[in-house]
Amino acid sequence: MKVTVCIGSGCHVKGSRKIIHRLQEMISKGNLPCEIELEACFCQGRCTEGVVIRIDDEIITGVSTENIENIVLTRLKNK
Ligand code: FES
């Protein structure tokens, strides 16, 4: 599963760096049911809805350090 986090200025201000750290923690624990490929991207044109991430081809907005784990785990379960 590929997770891409927007690091454009709008999402950066809303905490995309913390979200990347959180994802790296999840990956390094190594107990996820499938591999996550983590990438960063520039502005996705939805800055007001940030933080914006993409999981495979699905765009997800309003991501925070509070909900990132749930978002990823839910998608992993549906794989
Ligand atoms: S900066 Fe993330 S959508 Fe624009």
XYZ file of N, CA, C and O and ligand atoms in Angstrom:
320
model
N 0.848 -1.177 0.000
C 0.000 0.000 0.000
C 0.889 1.234 0.000
O 1.861 1.290 0.734
N 0.534 2.177 -0.850
C 1.370 3.374 -0.945
C 0.679 4.547 -0.253
O -0.465 4.854 -0.543
N 1.388 5.185 0.691
C 0.845 6.344 1.387
C 1.692 7.558 1.018
O 2.902 7.574 1.224
N 1.029 8.555 0.444
C 1.735 9.762 0.026
C 1.220 10.933 0.849
O 0.013 11.167 0.922
N 2.123 11.642 1.493
C 1.734 12.763 2.359
C 2.127 14.070 1.682
O 3.272 14.235 1.243
N 1.176 14.988 1.604
C 1.459 16.293 1.014
C 2.351 17.099 1.954
O 2.048 17.246 3.139
N 3.452 17.598 1.401
C 4.333 18.451 2.211
C 4.385 19.862 1.629
O 5.340 20.598 1.840
N 3.361 20.212 0.862
C 3.240 21.587 0.385
C 3.089 22.521 1.581
O 2.820 22.066 2.700
N 3.241 23.820 1.368
C 3.297 24.731 2.514
C 2.021 24.709 3.350
O 2.083 24.755 4.583
N 0.856 24.604 2.701
C -0.398 24.584 3.453
C -0.470 23.391 4.390
O -0.815 23.517 5.573
N -0.136 22.234 3.888
C -0.195 21.017 4.712
C 0.962 20.975 5.716
O 0.801 20.465 6.825
N 2.093 21.536 5.327
C 3.233 21.596 6.259
C 2.825 22.356 7.521
O 3.061 21.895 8.638
N 2.179 23.504 7.311
C 1.740 24.329 8.449
C 0.749 23.555 9.317
O 0.713 23.707 10.533
N -0.037 22.691 8.706
C -1.041 21.931 9.464
C -0.476 20.640 10.050
O -1.227 19.842 10.614
N 0.826 20.392 9.880
C 1.453 19.283 10.604
C 1.793 18.049 9.791
O 1.881 16.953 10.354
N 2.030 18.206 8.482
C 2.327 17.003 7.694
C 3.607 16.306 8.162
O 3.716 15.089 8.093
N 4.555 17.075 8.676
C 5.797 16.448 9.147
C 5.519 15.477 10.308
O 6.068 14.384 10.368
N 4.650 15.908 11.212
C 4.302 15.035 12.357
C 3.592 13.764 11.878
O 3.752 12.693 12.455
N 2.794 13.927 10.835
C 2.083 12.758 10.292
C 3.077 11.779 9.680
O 2.971 10.566 9.876
N 4.078 12.307 8.986
C 5.109 11.431 8.415
C 5.841 10.699 9.546
O 6.070 9.486 9.472
N 6.172 11.395 10.613
C 6.842 10.747 11.754
C 5.978 9.643 12.339
O 6.462 8.568 12.678
N 4.701 9.939 12.461
C 3.767 8.955 13.024
C 3.731 7.700 12.136
O 3.734 6.576 12.619
N 3.692 7.911 10.829
C 3.677 6.782 9.890
C 4.986 6.002 9.972
O 4.991 4.771 9.949
N 6.090 6.715 10.093
C 7.391 6.031 10.199
C 7.432 5.169 11.457
O 7.967 4.068 11.439
N 6.851 5.691 12.535
C 6.779 4.902 13.782
C 5.982 3.622 13.563
O 6.377 2.546 13.989
N 4.819 3.781 12.907
C 3.968 2.606 12.648
C 4.726 1.574 11.822
O 4.660 0.376 12.085
N 5.440 2.046 10.807
C 6.171 1.135 9.923
C 7.309 0.466 10.694
O 7.518 -0.747 10.596
N 8.023 1.237 11.514
C 9.194 0.665 12.190
C 8.803 -0.346 13.271
O 9.589 -1.221 13.612
N 7.593 -0.236 13.793
C 7.139 -1.244 14.767
C 7.010 -2.612 14.106
O 7.099 -3.642 14.760
N 6.752 -2.594 12.805
C 6.785 -3.831 12.025
C 5.621 -4.787 12.255
O 5.706 -5.941 11.886
N 4.537 -4.324 12.866
C 3.422 -5.266 13.075
C 2.221 -4.954 12.195
O 1.096 -5.283 12.522
N 2.460 -4.301 11.063
C 1.371 -4.019 10.132
C 1.153 -5.223 9.229
O 2.101 -5.928 8.893
N -0.095 -5.462 8.828
C -0.391 -6.654 8.029
C 0.122 -6.590 6.588
O 0.111 -7.589 5.888
N 0.518 -5.434 6.115
C 1.141 -5.397 4.793
C 2.122 -4.237 4.745
O 2.126 -3.377 5.618
N 2.945 -4.234 3.729
C 3.989 -3.232 3.664
C 3.431 -1.872 3.268
O 2.540 -1.789 2.434
N 3.965 -0.818 3.881
C 3.569 0.529 3.496
C 4.760 1.213 2.843
O 5.855 1.236 3.393
N 4.484 1.733 1.656
C 5.504 2.517 0.970
C 5.153 3.980 1.224
O 4.056 4.424 0.893
N 6.079 4.701 1.860
C 5.790 6.075 2.266
C 6.467 7.055 1.318
O 7.655 6.933 1.041
N 5.670 8.027 0.842
C 6.234 9.035 -0.054
C 5.701 10.406 0.326
O 4.683 10.520 0.985
N 6.393 11.430 -0.119
C 5.924 12.798 0.082
C 5.611 13.389 -1.280
O 6.147 12.954 -2.293
N 4.687 14.351 -1.297
C 4.387 15.017 -2.566
C 4.141 16.485 -2.295
O 3.954 16.898 -1.151
N 4.143 17.264 -3.352
C 3.866 18.683 -3.199
C 2.373 18.937 -3.308
O 1.589 18.003 -3.422
N 1.987 20.199 -3.271
C 0.588 20.607 -3.138
C -0.358 19.822 -4.061
O -0.114 19.686 -5.258
N -1.444 19.347 -3.460
C -2.452 18.588 -4.206
C -3.655 19.473 -4.573
O -4.684 18.973 -5.012
N -3.520 20.781 -4.328
C -4.564 21.729 -4.704
C -5.751 21.761 -3.750
O -6.799 22.299 -4.096
N -5.593 21.180 -2.558
C -6.715 21.172 -1.608
C -6.237 21.645 -0.244
O -6.619 21.104 0.799
N -5.403 22.688 -0.274
C -4.722 23.168 0.934
C -5.673 23.485 2.083
O -5.338 23.252 3.240
N -6.852 24.016 1.771
C -7.758 24.384 2.854
C -8.290 23.158 3.586
O -8.836 23.264 4.674
N -8.146 21.987 2.988
C -8.664 20.756 3.601
C -7.562 19.915 4.237
O -7.771 18.778 4.620
N -6.364 20.487 4.336
C -5.206 19.709 4.787
C -5.311 19.209 6.211
O -6.171 19.657 6.946
N -4.486 18.342 6.602
C -3.415 17.751 5.793
C -4.015 16.746 4.781
O -4.931 16.010 5.120
N -3.473 16.772 3.590
C -3.964 15.896 2.537
C -2.981 14.730 2.361
O -1.773 14.934 2.276
N -3.524 13.521 2.321
C -2.688 12.359 1.997
C -3.368 11.585 0.875
O -4.556 11.782 0.602
N -2.605 10.703 0.261
C -3.186 9.809 -0.733
C -2.822 8.397 -0.326
O -1.673 8.117 0.019
N -3.800 7.527 -0.298
C -3.517 6.112 -0.060
C -3.862 5.402 -1.354
O -5.019 5.388 -1.768
N -2.839 4.869 -1.998
C -2.954 4.383 -3.371
C -3.588 5.512 -4.200
O -3.005 6.569 -4.276
N -4.810 5.328 -4.749
C -5.374 6.400 -5.585
C -6.434 7.227 -4.864
O -7.062 8.097 -5.459
N -6.627 6.957 -3.592
C -7.683 7.653 -2.838
C -7.102 8.876 -2.120
O -6.138 8.774 -1.375
N -7.717 10.037 -2.338
C -7.284 11.251 -1.645
C -8.061 11.371 -0.341
O -9.288 11.207 -0.321
N -7.358 11.630 0.753
C -8.013 11.765 2.049
C -7.600 13.116 2.625
O -6.412 13.447 2.668
N -8.591 13.878 3.072
C -8.300 15.210 3.602
C -8.564 15.230 5.104
O -9.134 14.299 5.658
N -8.131 16.314 5.721
C -8.378 16.495 7.148
C -7.626 15.501 8.019
O -8.076 15.123 9.101
N -6.451 15.093 7.550
C -5.677 14.103 8.304
C -4.887 14.804 9.398
O -4.357 15.900 9.209
N -4.847 14.173 10.565
C -4.106 14.737 11.701
C -3.368 13.603 12.410
O -3.570 12.426 12.092
N -2.545 13.979 13.382
C -1.838 12.929 14.138
C -2.839 12.089 14.937
O -2.547 10.969 15.305
N -4.022 12.657 15.197
C -5.028 11.906 15.962
C -5.709 10.823 15.119
O -6.085 9.783 15.632
N -5.911 11.106 13.823
C -6.685 10.133 13.034
C -5.860 9.314 12.036
O -6.383 8.386 11.438
N -4.583 9.636 11.865
C -3.797 8.956 10.828
C -3.731 7.441 11.055
O -3.862 6.653 10.116
N -3.554 7.045 12.305
C -3.398 5.612 12.578
C -4.671 4.852 12.175
O -4.600 3.839 11.494
N -5.810 5.384 12.593
C -7.091 4.759 12.245
C -7.307 4.697 10.747
O -7.780 3.684 10.222
N -6.996 5.791 10.065
C -7.193 5.852 8.606
C -6.383 4.750 7.941
O -6.891 3.990 7.114
N -5.120 4.632 8.326
C -4.245 3.632 7.689
C -4.690 2.218 8.056
O -4.798 1.351 7.186
N -4.984 1.993 9.331
C -5.357 0.635 9.750
C -6.648 0.184 9.078
O -6.788 -0.968 8.683
N -7.605 1.118 8.933
C -8.862 0.783 8.266
C -8.610 0.370 6.822
O -9.149 -0.629 6.341
N -7.761 1.141 6.118
C -7.465 0.797 4.717
C -6.725 -0.541 4.630
O -6.954 -1.327 3.729
N -5.842 -0.785 5.573
C -5.081 -2.042 5.553
C -6.008 -3.243 5.743
O -5.840 -4.275 5.102
N -6.998 -3.072 6.630
C -7.942 -4.165 6.887
C -8.737 -4.509 5.644
O -9.120 -5.645 5.430
N -9.022 -3.476 4.834
C -9.839 -3.689 3.630
C -9.025 -4.159 2.433
O -9.536 -4.249 1.332
N -7.756 -4.401 2.632
C -6.880 -4.842 1.516
C -7.159 -6.279 1.172
O -7.397 -7.091 2.035
S -0.308 22.139 0.501
Fe -1.232 20.179 0.707
S -2.897 20.322 -0.665
Fe -1.907 22.215 -0.937
